[in-house]
XYZ file of N, CA and C in Angstrom:
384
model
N 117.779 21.355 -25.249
C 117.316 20.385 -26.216
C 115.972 20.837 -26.770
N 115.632 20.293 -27.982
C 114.361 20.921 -28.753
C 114.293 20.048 -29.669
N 113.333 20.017 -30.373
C 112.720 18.694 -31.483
C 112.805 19.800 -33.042
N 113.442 18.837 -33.629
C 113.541 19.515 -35.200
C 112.316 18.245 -35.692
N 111.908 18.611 -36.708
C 110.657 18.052 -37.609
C 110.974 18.619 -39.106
N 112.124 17.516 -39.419
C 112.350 17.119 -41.231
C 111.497 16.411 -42.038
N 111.232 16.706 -43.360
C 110.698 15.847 -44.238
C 111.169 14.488 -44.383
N 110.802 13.370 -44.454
C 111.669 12.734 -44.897
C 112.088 12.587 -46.668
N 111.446 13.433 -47.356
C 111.674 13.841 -48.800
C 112.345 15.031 -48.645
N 113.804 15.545 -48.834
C 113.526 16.988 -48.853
C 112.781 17.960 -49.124
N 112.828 19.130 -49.157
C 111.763 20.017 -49.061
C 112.341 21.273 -48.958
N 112.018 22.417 -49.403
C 112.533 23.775 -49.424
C 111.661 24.327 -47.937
N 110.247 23.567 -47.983
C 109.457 23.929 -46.638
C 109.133 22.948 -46.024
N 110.420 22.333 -45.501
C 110.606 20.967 -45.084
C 111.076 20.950 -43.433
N 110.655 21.774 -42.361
C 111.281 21.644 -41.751
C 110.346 22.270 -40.648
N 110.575 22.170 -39.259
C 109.450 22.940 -38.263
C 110.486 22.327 -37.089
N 110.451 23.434 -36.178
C 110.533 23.276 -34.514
C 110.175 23.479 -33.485
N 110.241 22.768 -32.079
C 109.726 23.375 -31.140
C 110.704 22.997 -29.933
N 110.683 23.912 -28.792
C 111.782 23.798 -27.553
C 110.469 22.619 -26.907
N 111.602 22.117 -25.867
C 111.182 20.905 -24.836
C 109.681 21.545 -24.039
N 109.226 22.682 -24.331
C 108.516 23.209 -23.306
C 107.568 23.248 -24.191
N 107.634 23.816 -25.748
C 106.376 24.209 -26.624
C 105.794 22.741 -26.532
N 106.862 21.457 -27.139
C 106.572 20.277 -27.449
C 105.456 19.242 -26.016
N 105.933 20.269 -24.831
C 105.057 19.371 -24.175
C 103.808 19.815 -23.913
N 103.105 21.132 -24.621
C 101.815 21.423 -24.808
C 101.149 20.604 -26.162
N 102.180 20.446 -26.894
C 101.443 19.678 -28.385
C 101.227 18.179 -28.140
N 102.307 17.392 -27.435
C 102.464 16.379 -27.026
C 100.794 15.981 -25.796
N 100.324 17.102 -25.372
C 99.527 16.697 -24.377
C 98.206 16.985 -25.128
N 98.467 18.071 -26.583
C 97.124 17.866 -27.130
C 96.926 17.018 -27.976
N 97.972 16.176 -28.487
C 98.107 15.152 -29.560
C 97.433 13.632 -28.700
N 97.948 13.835 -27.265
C 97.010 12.858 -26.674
C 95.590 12.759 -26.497
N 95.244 14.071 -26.007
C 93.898 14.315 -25.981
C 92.768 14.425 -27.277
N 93.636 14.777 -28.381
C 93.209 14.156 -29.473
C 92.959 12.968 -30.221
N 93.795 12.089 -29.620
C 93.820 10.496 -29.888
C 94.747 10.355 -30.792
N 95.535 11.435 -31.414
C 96.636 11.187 -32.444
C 97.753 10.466 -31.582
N 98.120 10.262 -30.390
C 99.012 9.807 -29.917
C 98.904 9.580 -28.536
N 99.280 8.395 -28.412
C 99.014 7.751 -27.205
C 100.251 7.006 -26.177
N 100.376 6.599 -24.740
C 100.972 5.957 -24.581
C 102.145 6.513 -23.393
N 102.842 5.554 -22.548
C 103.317 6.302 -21.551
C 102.363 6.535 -20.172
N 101.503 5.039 -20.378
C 100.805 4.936 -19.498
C 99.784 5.968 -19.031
N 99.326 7.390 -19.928
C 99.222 8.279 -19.559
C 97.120 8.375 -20.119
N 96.378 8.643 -19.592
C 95.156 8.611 -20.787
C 94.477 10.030 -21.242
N 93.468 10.162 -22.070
C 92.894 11.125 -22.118
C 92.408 11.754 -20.930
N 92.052 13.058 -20.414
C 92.067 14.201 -19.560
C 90.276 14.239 -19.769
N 89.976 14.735 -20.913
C 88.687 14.855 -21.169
C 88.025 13.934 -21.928
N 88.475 13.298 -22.596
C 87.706 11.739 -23.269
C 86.608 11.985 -24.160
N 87.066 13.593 -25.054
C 86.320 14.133 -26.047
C 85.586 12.735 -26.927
N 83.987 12.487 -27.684
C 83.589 11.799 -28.428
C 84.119 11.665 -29.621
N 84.629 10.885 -30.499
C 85.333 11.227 -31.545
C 86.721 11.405 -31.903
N 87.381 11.082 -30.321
C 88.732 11.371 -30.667
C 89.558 10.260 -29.392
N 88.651 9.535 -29.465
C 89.246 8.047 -28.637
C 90.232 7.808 -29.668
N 91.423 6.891 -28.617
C 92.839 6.411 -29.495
C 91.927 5.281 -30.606
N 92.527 5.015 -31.810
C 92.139 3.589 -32.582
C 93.397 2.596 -32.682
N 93.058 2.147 -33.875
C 94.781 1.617 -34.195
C 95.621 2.367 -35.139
N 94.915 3.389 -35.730
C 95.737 4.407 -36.156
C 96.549 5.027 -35.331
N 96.226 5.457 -34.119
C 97.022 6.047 -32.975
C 98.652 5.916 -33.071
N 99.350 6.866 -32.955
C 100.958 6.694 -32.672
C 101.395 6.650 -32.015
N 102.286 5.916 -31.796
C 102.882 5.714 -30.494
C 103.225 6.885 -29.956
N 103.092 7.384 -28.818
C 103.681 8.873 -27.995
C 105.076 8.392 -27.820
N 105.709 7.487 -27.610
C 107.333 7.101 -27.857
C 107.952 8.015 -29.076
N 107.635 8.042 -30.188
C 107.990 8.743 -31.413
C 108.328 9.793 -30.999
N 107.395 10.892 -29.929
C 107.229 11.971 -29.672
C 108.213 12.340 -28.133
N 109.133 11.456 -27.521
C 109.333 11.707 -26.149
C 110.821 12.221 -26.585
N 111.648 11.890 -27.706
C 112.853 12.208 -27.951
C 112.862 12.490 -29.502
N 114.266 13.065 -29.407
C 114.680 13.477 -30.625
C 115.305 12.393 -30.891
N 115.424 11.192 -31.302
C 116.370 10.256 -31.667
C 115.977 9.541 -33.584
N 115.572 10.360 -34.019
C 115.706 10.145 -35.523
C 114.270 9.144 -35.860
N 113.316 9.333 -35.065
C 112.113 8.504 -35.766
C 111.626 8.969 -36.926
N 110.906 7.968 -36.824
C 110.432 8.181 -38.670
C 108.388 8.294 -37.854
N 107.695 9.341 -38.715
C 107.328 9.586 -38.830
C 106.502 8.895 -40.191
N 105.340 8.136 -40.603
C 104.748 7.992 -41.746
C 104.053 9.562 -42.154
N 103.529 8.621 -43.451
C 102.568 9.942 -44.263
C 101.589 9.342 -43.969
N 101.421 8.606 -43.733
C 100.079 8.140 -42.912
C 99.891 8.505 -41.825
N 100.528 8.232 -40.564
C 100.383 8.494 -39.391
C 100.682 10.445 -39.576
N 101.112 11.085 -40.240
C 100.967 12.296 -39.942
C 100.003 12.824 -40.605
N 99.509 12.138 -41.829
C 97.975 12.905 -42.165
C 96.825 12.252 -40.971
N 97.244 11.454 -40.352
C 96.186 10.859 -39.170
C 96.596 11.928 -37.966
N 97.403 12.104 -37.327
C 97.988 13.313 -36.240
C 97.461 14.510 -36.916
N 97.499 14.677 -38.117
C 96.989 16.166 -38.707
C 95.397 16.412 -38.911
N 94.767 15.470 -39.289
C 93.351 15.199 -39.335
C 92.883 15.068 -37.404
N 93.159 14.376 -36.552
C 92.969 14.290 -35.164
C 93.383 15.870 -34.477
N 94.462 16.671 -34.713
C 94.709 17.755 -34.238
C 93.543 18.856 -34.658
N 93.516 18.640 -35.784
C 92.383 20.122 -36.689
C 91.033 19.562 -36.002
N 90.520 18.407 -36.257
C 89.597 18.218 -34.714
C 89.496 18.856 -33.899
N 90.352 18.449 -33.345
C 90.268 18.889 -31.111
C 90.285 20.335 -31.466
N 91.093 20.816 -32.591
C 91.267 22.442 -32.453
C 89.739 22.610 -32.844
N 89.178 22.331 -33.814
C 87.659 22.728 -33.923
C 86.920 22.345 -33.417
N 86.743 21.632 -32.352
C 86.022 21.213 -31.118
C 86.112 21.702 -30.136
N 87.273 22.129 -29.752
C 87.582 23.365 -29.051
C 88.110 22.623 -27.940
N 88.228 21.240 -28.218
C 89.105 20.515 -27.025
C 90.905 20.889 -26.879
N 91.476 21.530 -27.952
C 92.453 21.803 -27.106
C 92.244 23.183 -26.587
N 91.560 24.433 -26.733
C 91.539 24.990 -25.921
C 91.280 24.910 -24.891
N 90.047 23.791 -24.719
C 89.613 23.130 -22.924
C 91.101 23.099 -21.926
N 91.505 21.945 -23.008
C 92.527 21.364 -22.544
C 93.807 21.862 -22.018
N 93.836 23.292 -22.929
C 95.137 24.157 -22.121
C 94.878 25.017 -21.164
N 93.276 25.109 -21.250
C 92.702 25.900 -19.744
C 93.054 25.115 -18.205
N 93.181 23.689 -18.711
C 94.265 23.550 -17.259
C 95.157 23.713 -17.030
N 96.100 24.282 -17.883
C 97.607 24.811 -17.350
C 97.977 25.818 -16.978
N 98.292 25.738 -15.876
C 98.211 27.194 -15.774
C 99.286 28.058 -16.330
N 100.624 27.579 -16.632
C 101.734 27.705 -17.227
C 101.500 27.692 -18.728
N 100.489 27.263 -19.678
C 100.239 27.523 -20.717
C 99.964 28.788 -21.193
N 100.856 29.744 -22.242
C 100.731 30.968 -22.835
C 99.774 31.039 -23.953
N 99.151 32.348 -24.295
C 98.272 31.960 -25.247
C 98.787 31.411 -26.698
N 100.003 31.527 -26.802
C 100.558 31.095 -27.918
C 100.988 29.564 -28.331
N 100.227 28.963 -27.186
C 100.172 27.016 -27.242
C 99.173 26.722 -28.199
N 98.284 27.584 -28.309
C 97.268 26.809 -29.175
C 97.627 26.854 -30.801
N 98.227 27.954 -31.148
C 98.962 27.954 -31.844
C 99.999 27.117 -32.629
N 100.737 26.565 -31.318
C 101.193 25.651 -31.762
C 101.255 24.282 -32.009
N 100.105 24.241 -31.517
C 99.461 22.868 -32.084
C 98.953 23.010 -33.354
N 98.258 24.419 -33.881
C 97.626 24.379 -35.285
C 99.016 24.558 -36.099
N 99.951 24.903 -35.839
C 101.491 24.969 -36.783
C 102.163 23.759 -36.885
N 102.270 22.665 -35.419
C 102.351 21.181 -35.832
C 101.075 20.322 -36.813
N 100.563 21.094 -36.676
C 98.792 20.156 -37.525
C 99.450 20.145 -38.633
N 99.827 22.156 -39.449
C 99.972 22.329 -40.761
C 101.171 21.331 -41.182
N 102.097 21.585 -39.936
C 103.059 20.464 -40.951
C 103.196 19.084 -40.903
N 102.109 18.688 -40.121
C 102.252 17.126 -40.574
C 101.255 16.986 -41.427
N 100.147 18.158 -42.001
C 99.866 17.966 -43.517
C 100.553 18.227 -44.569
N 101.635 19.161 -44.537
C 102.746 19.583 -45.396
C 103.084 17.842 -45.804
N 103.466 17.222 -44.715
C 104.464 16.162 -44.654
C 103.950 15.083 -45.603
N 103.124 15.279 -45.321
C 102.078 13.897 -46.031
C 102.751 13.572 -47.743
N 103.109 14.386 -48.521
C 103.558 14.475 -49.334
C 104.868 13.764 -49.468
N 105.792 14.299 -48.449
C 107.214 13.748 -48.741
C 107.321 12.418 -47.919
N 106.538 11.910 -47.387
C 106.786 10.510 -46.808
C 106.704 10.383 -45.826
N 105.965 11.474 -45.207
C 105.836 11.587 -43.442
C 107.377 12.721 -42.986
N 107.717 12.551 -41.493
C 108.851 13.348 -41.828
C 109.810 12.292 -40.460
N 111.140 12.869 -40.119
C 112.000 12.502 -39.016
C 111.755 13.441 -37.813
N 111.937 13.149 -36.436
C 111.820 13.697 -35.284
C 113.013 13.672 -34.658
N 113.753 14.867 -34.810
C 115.515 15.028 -34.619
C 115.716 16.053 -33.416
């Protein structure tokens, strides 16, 4: 199993993925960023600036592939909170505790950032 990430507008560059394993390094920096919360779970480092608000998304959206919807709001908010932590350098902190983290996680958090700014455009996107 793996998470597809559609526009919800079509799109010729409408589309992004990640396996169950990439998704749970993005998933743990999307928390620590405050873009997403929830699952009883809290911030690790409790970076200034990137406490949950009420913008925050639900981390439910993010636990399955079952066809959520995604806003253009909430993903220019996940995309603005990610480019943060990445320039704060909190998700690199943050993947220095894994020890199972490759260097190519950080990465993929800045490739989920780009496309939930891509997204912003077509209406946010679906999580399939």
């Amino acid at each position: 199993m793996g998470y597809a990430f559609t526009f919800e507008q079509p799109a010729s560059d409408g589309s992004f993925g990640l396996n169950n394993w990439q998704m749970g390094f993005v998933r743990e920096a999307m928390r620590e960023a405050g873009a997403a919360a929830g699952q009883g779970l809290g911030q690790a480092l409790r970076a200034p600036g990137l406490e949950p608000t009420d913008r925050t998304v639900a981390m439910d959206k993010f636990l399955s592939n079952s066809n959520w919807h995604v806003s253009a709001a909430e993903a220019e908010f996940i995309a603005a909170r990610l480019r943060l932590a990445i320039n704060e350098h909190v998700v690199s902190d943050l993947l220095s505790f894994f020890d199972d983290a490759p260097e190519e996680a950080a990465q993929w958090v800045s490739d989920f950032a780009d496309f939930n700014e891509r997204s912003v455009a077509h209406d946010g996107y679906r999580v399939r």
